Amino acid sequence: MSLCAATLAFPVTAFGQAAPPLSERTAQSDLPLDGPRADMLLEHVTLSIAVDPASQSISAEGVYAVIMRGGQSSLAFDLDPRFDIASIQVDGAALPEIAWSNPDGLLSIDLPAPLSAGDNVTVQIAYSGSPHVALNAPWEGGFVWDRTPADEPWIATAVQGEGCDMFWPCIDHSSSRIGTMDTLVTVPDGLIAAGNGRLVETVENDDDTTTFHWSARDPSNYGISLQIGPYELTERLYESRFGNTIPIQFWHLPGNNKDARRLNAEMASYLDFFETTIGPYPFGDEKAGIVETPHLGMEHQTINAYGNRFRPSALGYDWLLAHEFAHEWFANQLTHASINHMWLHEGIGTWMQPLYLGWARGEMFYASEMWRQRQMIGSRVPLVPSEGTLPDYNDREAGWGIDIYAKGAWIMHSLRYLVGEDVIFPALTRLTYGTDNPVPGEIAPINRTTDDFRVILEEMSGHDLDWFFDAYFYQAELPRLVISRGGDQLTMEWQSRSELAFEMPVELRYGGSTMRIPMPGGAATITLPEGTGHVQIDPRNQILRHDEEIVRARESG
């Protein structure tokens, strides 16, 4: 997805008044886990949430089964302080209002008695209010209150950058997963709430509302979402190569049935590709879900938001649908341990797109898409920022929010060249599932860092890769290949900001043959056969390196 600038300074409520901006804490995700948040394991959450399109407000109650990892005299949740908290109960006992406070987005709850490691406690939080309106979903997130072409309510949430605390009390950190979660969404009659996991039941209430009860296992925090509209459902079944049957379900606006059926067929093709290339679909016991949304898209677990308007493409696939579906593996199954490693989601997921095109339509499509992505790379800041820092996705000058896609994909492209097909794809399987032989029904999400990937690749290739990872992930500038030739002597030398020698081997093509030149210490000199004319360096363009022509074209506008 490309970056877009927000056009509004503040969101506007249903009554035309400027809503307050997000608190500094709520506007950020993945703030360090400390205090009670570090010691709370959310075993189960039941979130009951009533959505009122007329007032653009919600009324909700969250019930949390918490297991303590350590001793604490208080609990803490992340929650946007714009919400009014009506009550909090601990193990069924109501707390006095003085027992909790939420001045900045960290909801602190004083316990009646201290808890020890291993203790279980049930917390019930009732709250209500008008959630933050998205400035430019999905890049600047919140609630989207829109209308369909038939002027019916069309509502969505997109909170990846800012976090789950924008509309429900949670632990807003990538490493904090929930065991199981039931979401009961109540909406006016005539609307449908498409949700995470599997649909348990639909209840028609006596007050002209309907409640949709969804149940999900192992959901990520920002992957919990609301999508509400006058939806119709198009579905089909996919027979997996792993022996299970996966429902493909698309909730779309009325009139889009034909396009939805076409994209459902595409989804079956994506499933075939991913299960062949990486491994089994992680959530086959629930669904492979899509929902049409008023914003562009987001990888909500088992219910990917789709707003690409069914646009046809000469590439023969829907790039947005393919990208968001890749996140079921690289975001929802493999989850970065902190936002610093977000390239694991976006870069690997982006690389899956040209890989799919090469698998489906041929190598020309792979090469052309890689070239398009290569021109987007800025490399002005490290792809993996220092631990403890929170990179700004929307900082156009830094360009990190673009590099995690394009540079991440190109690093994968170069890794494929360096370690070979027989290593890179099995390594991705192990990285994604924590095992070499994932089996449906035995899969659970796993948190990963960039260094985890390095260790796996080193184990499987038998080679030290510190030099590769330092140069590409922890240094901003791309390595440069300096080439000089005198007669039959050709000298190549890598220059990198890394203190480690960049030892990427280089392919040469001349006289109708191709040879791979090792670069021990980051340099090599070879003697060419007498009379050798033109020599192509890296003829298949497999190495991510500084390209002066791209720089010159970018600077010229």
Coordinates of C-alpha atoms in Angstrom, one line a residue:
M1 CA 0.0 0.0 0.0
S2 CA 1.2 3.5 -0.8
L3 CA 1.4 6.2 1.7
C4 CA -1.2 9.0 1.7
A5 CA -1.1 12.2 3.7
A6 CA -4.0 13.0 5.9
T7 CA -6.1 15.9 4.7
L8 CA -7.9 16.7 8.0
A9 CA -6.4 18.1 11.2
F10 CA -9.0 16.6 13.4
P11 CA -11.8 14.0 13.1
V12 CA -15.3 15.3 13.1
T13 CA -18.2 13.8 15.1
A14 CA -21.7 13.1 13.8
F15 CA -22.7 16.5 15.2
G16 CA -20.1 18.4 13.2
Q17 CA -17.9 19.2 16.2
A18 CA -14.1 18.6 16.2
A19 CA -13.3 15.5 18.2
P20 CA -10.2 15.6 20.5
P21 CA -6.9 14.3 19.0
L22 CA -5.5 11.0 20.3
S23 CA -3.5 11.1 23.5
E24 CA 0.2 10.6 23.0
R25 CA 0.1 7.2 24.5
T26 CA -3.0 6.0 22.5
A27 CA -1.5 7.2 19.3
Q28 CA 1.4 4.8 19.7
S29 CA 1.5 1.0 19.6
D30 CA 4.1 -1.3 21.1
L31 CA 5.1 0.9 23.9
P32 CA 7.4 -1.1 26.2
L33 CA 5.8 -3.8 28.3
D34 CA 6.4 -3.0 31.9
G35 CA 4.6 -3.2 35.3
P36 CA 1.2 -5.1 35.3
R37 CA 1.0 -5.2 31.5
A38 CA 4.1 -7.3 31.4
D39 CA 2.6 -9.8 33.9
M40 CA -0.9 -10.2 32.5
L41 CA -1.7 -13.1 30.1
L42 CA -5.1 -12.7 28.6
E43 CA -6.4 -16.3 28.4
H44 CA -9.9 -15.4 27.2
V45 CA -11.7 -12.2 26.3
T46 CA -15.4 -11.6 25.7
L47 CA -16.0 -8.3 24.1
S48 CA -19.7 -7.2 23.8
I49 CA -20.0 -4.0 21.8
A50 CA -23.1 -2.2 20.6
V51 CA -22.5 0.1 17.6
D52 CA -24.8 3.1 17.0
P53 CA -24.3 4.6 13.5
A54 CA -26.7 7.5 14.2
S55 CA -24.6 8.9 17.1
Q56 CA -21.3 7.4 15.9
S57 CA -20.8 5.9 19.3
I58 CA -20.3 2.6 21.0
S59 CA -21.3 1.0 24.3
A60 CA -19.3 -2.0 25.4
E61 CA -18.3 -4.4 28.0
G62 CA -15.1 -6.5 28.1
V63 CA -14.7 -9.5 30.3
Y64 CA -11.1 -10.8 30.8
A65 CA -9.8 -14.0 32.1
V66 CA -6.3 -13.1 33.2
I67 CA -3.5 -15.3 34.3
M68 CA -0.7 -13.6 36.3
R69 CA 2.9 -14.2 35.3
G70 CA 4.2 -12.3 38.3
G71 CA 3.0 -10.7 41.5
Q72 CA 1.1 -7.4 41.2
S73 CA -1.2 -5.2 43.4
S74 CA -2.8 -3.6 40.3
L75 CA -3.8 -4.4 36.8
A76 CA -3.4 -2.2 33.7
F77 CA -5.0 -2.1 30.2
D78 CA -4.4 0.3 27.3
L79 CA -7.6 2.2 26.5
D80 CA -8.2 5.6 24.8
P81 CA -9.1 8.0 27.6
R82 CA -11.9 9.5 25.6
F83 CA -14.2 6.7 26.7
D84 CA -16.3 6.9 29.9
I85 CA -15.8 4.0 32.2
A86 CA -19.1 3.1 33.9
S87 CA -17.9 0.2 36.1
I88 CA -15.1 -2.2 36.8
Q89 CA -15.5 -5.5 38.6
V90 CA -12.8 -7.9 39.8
D91 CA -13.9 -11.5 40.3
G92 CA -17.5 -10.3 40.4
A93 CA -17.0 -7.6 43.0
A94 CA -17.6 -4.0 41.9
L95 CA -14.8 -1.6 42.6
P96 CA -15.2 2.0 43.8
E97 CA -14.4 4.7 41.2
I98 CA -11.4 5.7 43.2
A99 CA -9.9 2.3 42.4
W100 CA -9.2 3.1 38.7
S101 CA -7.8 6.0 36.7
N102 CA -7.1 6.5 33.0
P103 CA -5.7 10.0 32.5
D104 CA -3.5 9.3 29.5
G105 CA -4.6 6.0 28.0
L106 CA -3.1 3.6 30.6
L107 CA -6.1 2.3 32.5
S108 CA -4.7 1.4 36.0
I109 CA -6.9 -0.7 38.3
D110 CA -6.0 -1.1 42.0
L111 CA -6.8 -4.7 43.2
P112 CA -8.7 -5.5 46.4
A113 CA -5.8 -7.8 47.3
P114 CA -2.4 -8.5 45.7
L115 CA -2.1 -11.3 43.2
S116 CA 0.8 -13.7 42.9
A117 CA 2.3 -15.5 39.9
G118 CA 0.0 -18.2 38.6
D119 CA -3.2 -16.6 40.1
N120 CA -6.3 -16.3 37.9
V121 CA -8.5 -13.2 38.0
T122 CA -11.6 -12.1 36.1
V123 CA -11.9 -8.4 35.2
Q124 CA -15.1 -6.8 33.8
I125 CA -14.9 -3.3 32.3
A126 CA -18.0 -1.4 31.0
Y127 CA -17.4 1.7 29.0
S128 CA -18.9 3.9 26.3
G129 CA -18.2 6.9 24.1
S130 CA -17.5 8.1 20.6
P131 CA -14.3 6.5 19.3
H132 CA -11.6 8.3 17.4
V133 CA -12.5 8.9 13.7
A134 CA -9.9 7.7 11.3
L135 CA -8.1 10.6 9.5
N136 CA -6.9 8.5 6.6
A137 CA -7.7 4.8 7.1
P138 CA -5.8 2.5 7.1
W139 CA -2.6 4.6 7.4
E140 CA -4.0 6.8 10.2
G141 CA -6.5 4.7 11.9
G142 CA -9.7 4.6 14.0
F143 CA -13.4 4.2 13.2
V144 CA -14.6 4.8 9.6
W145 CA -18.3 5.9 9.5
D146 CA -19.3 5.9 5.9
R147 CA -22.4 5.3 3.7
T148 CA -22.9 2.8 1.0
P149 CA -23.9 3.9 -2.5
A150 CA -27.5 3.1 -1.4
D151 CA -27.0 5.5 1.6
E152 CA -26.9 2.8 4.3
P153 CA -24.4 2.8 7.2
W154 CA -21.0 1.3 6.3
I155 CA -18.6 1.1 9.2
A156 CA -15.1 -0.3 9.7
T157 CA -12.2 -0.1 12.1
A158 CA -8.5 0.0 11.1
V159 CA -6.1 0.4 14.0
Q160 CA -2.8 -1.3 13.1
G161 CA -0.6 1.8 13.6
E162 CA -2.3 3.1 16.7
G163 CA -3.4 -0.2 18.3
C164 CA -6.4 -2.0 19.7
D165 CA -6.8 0.5 22.6
M166 CA -8.6 2.8 20.1
F167 CA -11.9 1.0 20.8
W168 CA -11.4 -1.7 23.4
P169 CA -9.3 -2.3 26.6
C170 CA -6.3 -4.5 25.6
I171 CA -2.6 -4.9 26.0
D172 CA -1.4 -3.0 23.0
H173 CA 1.8 -4.8 22.2
S174 CA 2.6 -7.1 19.3
S175 CA 3.9 -9.8 21.6
S176 CA 0.7 -10.0 23.6
R177 CA -1.6 -12.6 22.1
I178 CA -5.1 -13.6 23.4
G179 CA -5.8 -17.3 23.9
T180 CA -9.4 -17.1 22.7
M181 CA -11.8 -14.2 22.1
D182 CA -15.6 -14.0 21.7
T183 CA -16.8 -10.8 20.0
L184 CA -20.5 -10.0 20.3
V185 CA -21.4 -7.1 18.0
T186 CA -24.8 -5.6 18.2
V187 CA -26.0 -3.4 15.3
P188 CA -29.3 -2.0 14.0
D189 CA -31.5 -4.6 12.1
G190 CA -30.6 -4.8 8.4
L191 CA -26.9 -4.5 9.0
I192 CA -24.4 -7.4 9.3
A193 CA -21.3 -7.4 11.5
A194 CA -18.5 -9.6 9.8
G195 CA -16.0 -10.6 12.4
N196 CA -12.9 -12.6 13.3
G197 CA -13.0 -16.4 13.6
R198 CA -16.2 -18.4 13.1
L199 CA -19.7 -17.2 13.5
V200 CA -21.3 -18.9 16.6
E201 CA -24.8 -17.5 16.3
T202 CA -26.9 -14.6 15.2
V203 CA -29.5 -13.3 17.7
E204 CA -32.4 -11.1 16.8
N205 CA -33.1 -8.8 19.8
D206 CA -36.4 -7.2 20.8
D207 CA -35.1 -3.6 20.3
D208 CA -34.7 -3.6 16.5
T209 CA -31.0 -4.8 16.8
T210 CA -29.2 -7.9 15.9
T211 CA -26.2 -9.4 17.7
F212 CA -23.5 -11.3 15.8
H213 CA -21.4 -13.6 18.0
W214 CA -17.9 -14.4 16.6
S215 CA -15.3 -16.7 18.2
A216 CA -11.6 -16.7 17.4
R217 CA -8.5 -18.4 18.7
D218 CA -5.1 -16.8 19.1
P219 CA -6.1 -13.5 17.7
S220 CA -3.6 -10.6 17.4
N221 CA -4.6 -7.4 19.1
Y222 CA -4.8 -5.1 16.1
G223 CA -6.3 -8.0 14.1
I224 CA -9.6 -7.7 16.1
S225 CA -11.9 -5.5 14.0
L226 CA -15.4 -4.4 13.3
Q227 CA -16.9 -4.4 9.7
I228 CA -20.6 -3.5 9.5
G229 CA -22.8 -3.0 6.5
P230 CA -25.8 -4.3 4.6
Y231 CA -23.6 -7.2 3.5
E232 CA -24.4 -10.3 1.4
L233 CA -22.3 -13.4 1.6
T234 CA -20.6 -15.3 -1.2
E235 CA -18.7 -18.4 -0.3
R236 CA -17.0 -21.6 -1.6
L237 CA -15.0 -24.4 -0.1
Y238 CA -11.3 -25.1 -0.7
E239 CA -9.9 -28.7 -0.4
S240 CA -6.5 -28.2 1.1
R241 CA -3.5 -30.4 0.1
F242 CA -3.2 -31.0 3.8
G243 CA -6.5 -32.9 4.0
N244 CA -8.7 -30.2 5.5
T245 CA -11.5 -28.2 4.0
I246 CA -11.4 -24.4 4.3
P247 CA -14.4 -22.1 3.8
I248 CA -13.7 -19.0 1.7
Q249 CA -16.2 -16.4 2.7
F250 CA -16.7 -12.9 1.2
W251 CA -19.0 -10.3 2.8
H252 CA -19.7 -7.7 0.1
L253 CA -22.2 -4.9 -0.7
P254 CA -25.3 -5.8 -2.6
G255 CA -24.8 -6.0 -6.4
N256 CA -21.2 -7.2 -6.2
N257 CA -21.9 -10.9 -6.2
K258 CA -20.2 -11.6 -9.6
D259 CA -17.0 -9.8 -8.6
A260 CA -17.0 -11.5 -5.2
R261 CA -17.2 -14.9 -6.9
R262 CA -14.3 -14.0 -9.1
L263 CA -12.2 -13.0 -6.1
N264 CA -13.2 -16.1 -4.2
A265 CA -11.8 -18.1 -7.0
E266 CA -8.6 -16.0 -6.8
M267 CA -8.5 -16.8 -3.1
A268 CA -8.5 -20.5 -3.9
S269 CA -5.5 -19.9 -6.2
Y270 CA -3.7 -17.9 -3.4
L271 CA -4.3 -20.8 -1.0
D272 CA -2.8 -23.2 -3.4
F273 CA 0.3 -21.0 -3.8
F274 CA 0.8 -20.4 -0.1
E275 CA 0.2 -23.9 1.0
T276 CA 2.6 -25.1 -1.7
T277 CA 5.3 -22.5 -1.0
I278 CA 5.1 -21.9 2.8
G279 CA 2.7 -24.3 4.5
P280 CA -0.9 -24.9 5.6
Y281 CA -3.3 -22.0 6.0
P282 CA -3.0 -21.3 9.7
F283 CA -6.7 -20.7 10.4
G284 CA -8.4 -23.4 8.3
D285 CA -10.6 -24.4 11.3
E286 CA -12.2 -21.0 11.1
K287 CA -12.3 -19.4 7.6
A288 CA -10.4 -17.5 4.9
G289 CA -12.5 -14.4 5.1
I290 CA -12.8 -11.1 3.2
V291 CA -15.1 -8.2 3.8
E292 CA -15.7 -5.2 1.6
T293 CA -14.8 -1.9 3.4
P294 CA -14.9 1.8 2.8
H295 CA -11.2 2.1 3.3
L296 CA -8.4 0.4 1.2
G297 CA -7.5 -2.7 3.3
M298 CA -6.1 -4.3 6.4
E299 CA -5.0 -7.8 7.4
H300 CA -7.6 -8.5 10.1
Q301 CA -7.2 -12.1 11.1
T302 CA -9.5 -14.4 9.1
I303 CA -11.5 -11.3 7.9
N304 CA -9.3 -9.3 5.6
A305 CA -10.6 -5.8 4.8
Y306 CA -10.9 -5.2 1.1
G307 CA -11.6 -1.8 -0.5
N308 CA -9.9 -2.1 -3.9
R309 CA -13.3 -1.8 -5.7
F310 CA -12.8 -5.0 -7.7
R311 CA -10.5 -3.1 -10.2
P312 CA -9.3 -5.3 -13.1
S313 CA -5.5 -5.5 -13.6
A314 CA -3.3 -6.5 -16.5
L315 CA -1.4 -8.6 -14.0
G316 CA -4.4 -10.9 -13.7
Y317 CA -4.8 -10.6 -10.0
D318 CA -6.0 -8.3 -7.3
W319 CA -2.8 -6.9 -5.7
L320 CA -4.5 -5.7 -2.5
L321 CA -6.4 -9.0 -1.9
A322 CA -3.1 -10.9 -2.4
H323 CA -1.1 -8.7 -0.1
E324 CA -3.6 -8.7 2.7
F325 CA -4.1 -12.5 2.5
A326 CA -0.3 -13.0 2.7
H327 CA -0.6 -11.4 6.2
E328 CA -2.5 -14.5 7.4
W329 CA 1.0 -16.1 7.4
F330 CA 3.2 -13.1 7.8
A331 CA 1.5 -11.0 10.6
N332 CA -1.2 -13.2 12.0
Q333 CA 0.7 -16.6 12.2
L334 CA 4.2 -15.2 12.3
T335 CA 3.9 -12.0 14.4
H336 CA 6.8 -9.5 14.9
A337 CA 7.9 -9.4 18.5
S338 CA 7.9 -5.6 18.4
I339 CA 7.1 -3.0 15.8
N340 CA 10.9 -2.6 15.1
H341 CA 10.7 -5.9 13.1
M342 CA 7.6 -4.9 11.1
W343 CA 9.4 -5.7 7.9
L344 CA 8.8 -9.4 8.7
H345 CA 5.1 -8.7 8.1
E346 CA 5.3 -6.3 5.2
G347 CA 8.5 -7.2 3.4
I348 CA 7.9 -10.9 3.3
G349 CA 4.3 -10.4 2.5
T350 CA 5.2 -8.0 -0.3
W351 CA 7.7 -10.5 -1.7
M352 CA 4.9 -13.1 -1.9
Q353 CA 3.1 -11.0 -4.5
P354 CA 5.8 -11.2 -7.3
L355 CA 6.4 -14.8 -6.2
Y356 CA 2.7 -15.6 -6.7
L357 CA 2.8 -13.9 -10.2
G358 CA 5.8 -15.9 -11.2
W359 CA 4.1 -19.1 -9.9
A360 CA 0.8 -18.3 -11.7
R361 CA 1.9 -16.5 -14.9
G362 CA 5.6 -16.8 -15.4
E363 CA 9.0 -15.3 -14.6
M364 CA 8.5 -12.1 -16.6
F365 CA 5.8 -11.1 -14.1
Y366 CA 8.1 -11.8 -11.2
A367 CA 10.9 -9.7 -12.7
S368 CA 8.7 -6.8 -13.7
E369 CA 7.2 -6.5 -10.2
M370 CA 10.6 -6.7 -8.5
W371 CA 11.8 -3.9 -10.7
R372 CA 8.8 -1.8 -9.8
Q373 CA 9.5 -2.4 -6.1
R374 CA 13.2 -1.6 -6.5
Q375 CA 12.5 1.9 -7.6
M376 CA 10.6 2.6 -4.4
I377 CA 13.4 1.9 -2.0
G378 CA 14.8 4.9 -0.1
S379 CA 17.2 3.4 2.4
R380 CA 17.5 6.6 4.5
V381 CA 17.0 4.9 7.8
P382 CA 17.7 1.4 9.0
L383 CA 15.0 -1.2 8.2
V384 CA 15.2 -2.5 11.8
P385 CA 15.4 0.5 14.1
S386 CA 17.2 0.2 17.5
E387 CA 15.2 -1.6 20.2
G388 CA 13.2 0.7 22.3
T389 CA 12.5 3.2 19.6
L390 CA 9.2 3.5 17.8
P391 CA 9.5 4.2 14.1
D392 CA 7.1 6.6 12.5
Y393 CA 5.3 4.7 9.6
N394 CA 4.0 8.0 8.2
D395 CA 7.3 9.9 8.1
R396 CA 7.7 10.4 4.4
E397 CA 11.1 11.9 4.7
A398 CA 12.5 8.9 6.6
G399 CA 10.6 6.5 4.3
W400 CA 10.6 3.6 6.7
G401 CA 6.9 3.0 6.0
I402 CA 7.8 2.3 2.4
D403 CA 11.1 0.5 2.9
I404 CA 9.5 -2.2 5.1
Y405 CA 7.6 -3.2 2.0
A406 CA 9.9 -2.7 -0.9
K407 CA 13.3 -3.1 0.7
G408 CA 12.1 -6.0 2.8
A409 CA 10.9 -7.7 -0.4
W410 CA 14.2 -7.1 -2.1
I411 CA 16.2 -8.4 0.8
M412 CA 14.2 -11.6 0.4
H413 CA 15.0 -11.6 -3.3
S414 CA 18.7 -11.3 -2.5
L415 CA 18.5 -14.0 0.2
R416 CA 17.0 -16.4 -2.3
Y417 CA 20.0 -15.8 -4.5
L418 CA 22.5 -16.1 -1.7
V419 CA 21.3 -19.3 0.1
G420 CA 19.3 -20.9 -2.7
E421 CA 15.8 -22.3 -3.2
D422 CA 16.5 -25.4 -1.1
V423 CA 17.2 -23.2 2.0
I424 CA 15.1 -20.0 1.7
F425 CA 11.6 -21.6 1.5
P426 CA 12.2 -24.3 4.2
A427 CA 13.6 -21.5 6.3
L428 CA 10.4 -19.5 5.8
T429 CA 8.3 -22.5 6.9
R430 CA 10.3 -22.9 10.1
L431 CA 10.2 -19.2 10.8
T432 CA 6.5 -19.1 10.3
Y433 CA 5.4 -22.1 12.2
G434 CA 8.3 -22.9 14.5
T435 CA 8.5 -26.4 12.9
D436 CA 9.6 -27.9 9.6
N437 CA 6.4 -30.0 9.4
P438 CA 3.4 -27.9 10.3
V439 CA 0.1 -29.8 10.5
P440 CA -3.4 -28.2 10.5
G441 CA -4.9 -28.4 14.0
E442 CA -1.4 -28.2 15.6
I443 CA -0.5 -24.7 14.6
A444 CA -0.3 -21.7 17.0
P445 CA 1.0 -18.2 16.2
I446 CA 4.6 -17.4 17.0
N447 CA 6.4 -14.2 17.8
R448 CA 9.6 -13.5 15.8
T449 CA 12.5 -11.1 15.5
T450 CA 14.8 -10.4 12.6
D451 CA 17.6 -12.2 14.5
D452 CA 15.4 -15.3 14.8
F453 CA 15.4 -15.4 11.0
R454 CA 19.2 -15.0 10.9
V455 CA 19.6 -17.9 13.3
I456 CA 17.3 -20.2 11.3
L457 CA 19.0 -19.3 8.0
E458 CA 22.5 -20.0 9.5
E459 CA 21.3 -23.3 10.9
M460 CA 19.9 -24.4 7.5
S461 CA 22.6 -23.0 5.2
G462 CA 25.6 -23.7 7.4
H463 CA 27.0 -20.2 6.8
D464 CA 27.5 -17.2 9.0
L465 CA 25.2 -14.4 7.9
D466 CA 26.0 -11.6 10.4
W467 CA 27.5 -9.6 7.6
F468 CA 24.3 -9.8 5.4
F469 CA 21.9 -8.9 8.2
D470 CA 24.0 -6.1 9.6
A471 CA 24.4 -4.4 6.2
Y472 CA 20.8 -4.7 5.1
F473 CA 18.8 -4.4 8.3
Y474 CA 20.8 -2.3 10.7
Q475 CA 22.6 0.1 8.3
A476 CA 20.6 2.7 6.3
E477 CA 22.6 2.9 3.1
L478 CA 22.7 0.1 0.6
P479 CA 26.0 -1.6 -0.1
R480 CA 27.9 -0.3 -3.2
L481 CA 29.8 -2.4 -5.6
V482 CA 32.9 -0.6 -7.0
I483 CA 34.2 -2.1 -10.2
S484 CA 37.4 -1.4 -12.1
R485 CA 38.9 -3.1 -15.1
G486 CA 42.4 -2.9 -16.6
G487 CA 42.9 -5.1 -19.6
D488 CA 42.0 -8.6 -18.6
Q489 CA 42.0 -7.8 -14.8
L490 CA 38.6 -7.2 -13.3
T491 CA 38.4 -6.0 -9.7
M492 CA 35.2 -5.8 -7.6
E493 CA 35.0 -4.4 -4.1
W494 CA 31.9 -4.0 -1.8
Q495 CA 31.6 -0.9 0.2
S496 CA 29.2 -0.9 3.2
R497 CA 28.5 1.1 6.3
S498 CA 28.7 -2.1 8.3
E499 CA 31.9 -2.9 10.2
L500 CA 31.7 -6.4 8.9
A501 CA 33.0 -7.2 5.4
F502 CA 30.1 -7.6 3.0
E503 CA 30.8 -10.9 1.3
M504 CA 28.0 -11.2 -1.2
P505 CA 29.1 -13.3 -4.2
V506 CA 28.6 -11.7 -7.6
E507 CA 27.6 -13.3 -10.8
L508 CA 29.4 -12.3 -14.0
R509 CA 28.3 -13.1 -17.6
Y510 CA 30.6 -12.9 -20.5
G511 CA 31.3 -15.0 -23.6
G512 CA 28.0 -16.8 -23.3
S513 CA 28.7 -18.2 -19.9
T514 CA 27.8 -17.2 -16.3
M515 CA 30.0 -17.7 -13.3
R516 CA 29.6 -16.9 -9.6
I517 CA 32.5 -15.1 -8.0
P518 CA 33.1 -15.5 -4.3
M519 CA 33.9 -12.2 -2.4
P520 CA 35.9 -13.2 0.7
G521 CA 36.6 -10.1 2.7
G522 CA 34.3 -8.2 0.4
A523 CA 36.6 -8.1 -2.7
A524 CA 37.8 -10.1 -5.6
T525 CA 40.1 -9.8 -8.6
I526 CA 39.8 -12.2 -11.5
T527 CA 41.6 -12.6 -14.8
L528 CA 39.2 -12.7 -17.7
P529 CA 40.0 -14.8 -20.8
E530 CA 42.0 -13.0 -23.3
G531 CA 39.9 -10.9 -25.7
T532 CA 36.8 -10.8 -23.4
G533 CA 34.7 -7.9 -24.3
H534 CA 31.5 -6.8 -22.5
V535 CA 31.0 -8.2 -19.0
Q536 CA 27.6 -8.1 -17.3
I537 CA 27.7 -7.7 -13.5
D538 CA 24.8 -9.4 -11.6
P539 CA 23.1 -10.1 -15.0
R540 CA 19.9 -11.4 -13.3
N541 CA 19.7 -8.4 -11.0
Q542 CA 19.5 -10.5 -7.8
I543 CA 21.6 -8.3 -5.4
L544 CA 20.1 -5.3 -3.6
R545 CA 22.8 -2.6 -4.0
H546 CA 23.2 1.1 -4.5
D547 CA 22.0 2.1 -8.0
E548 CA 23.1 5.5 -9.2
E549 CA 20.6 5.5 -12.1
I550 CA 17.7 5.1 -9.7
V551 CA 19.1 7.9 -7.5
R552 CA 19.6 10.2 -10.5
A553 CA 16.1 9.6 -11.8
R554 CA 14.6 10.2 -8.3
E555 CA 16.5 13.5 -7.9
S556 CA 15.4 14.7 -11.3
G557 CA 11.8 14.4 -10.2

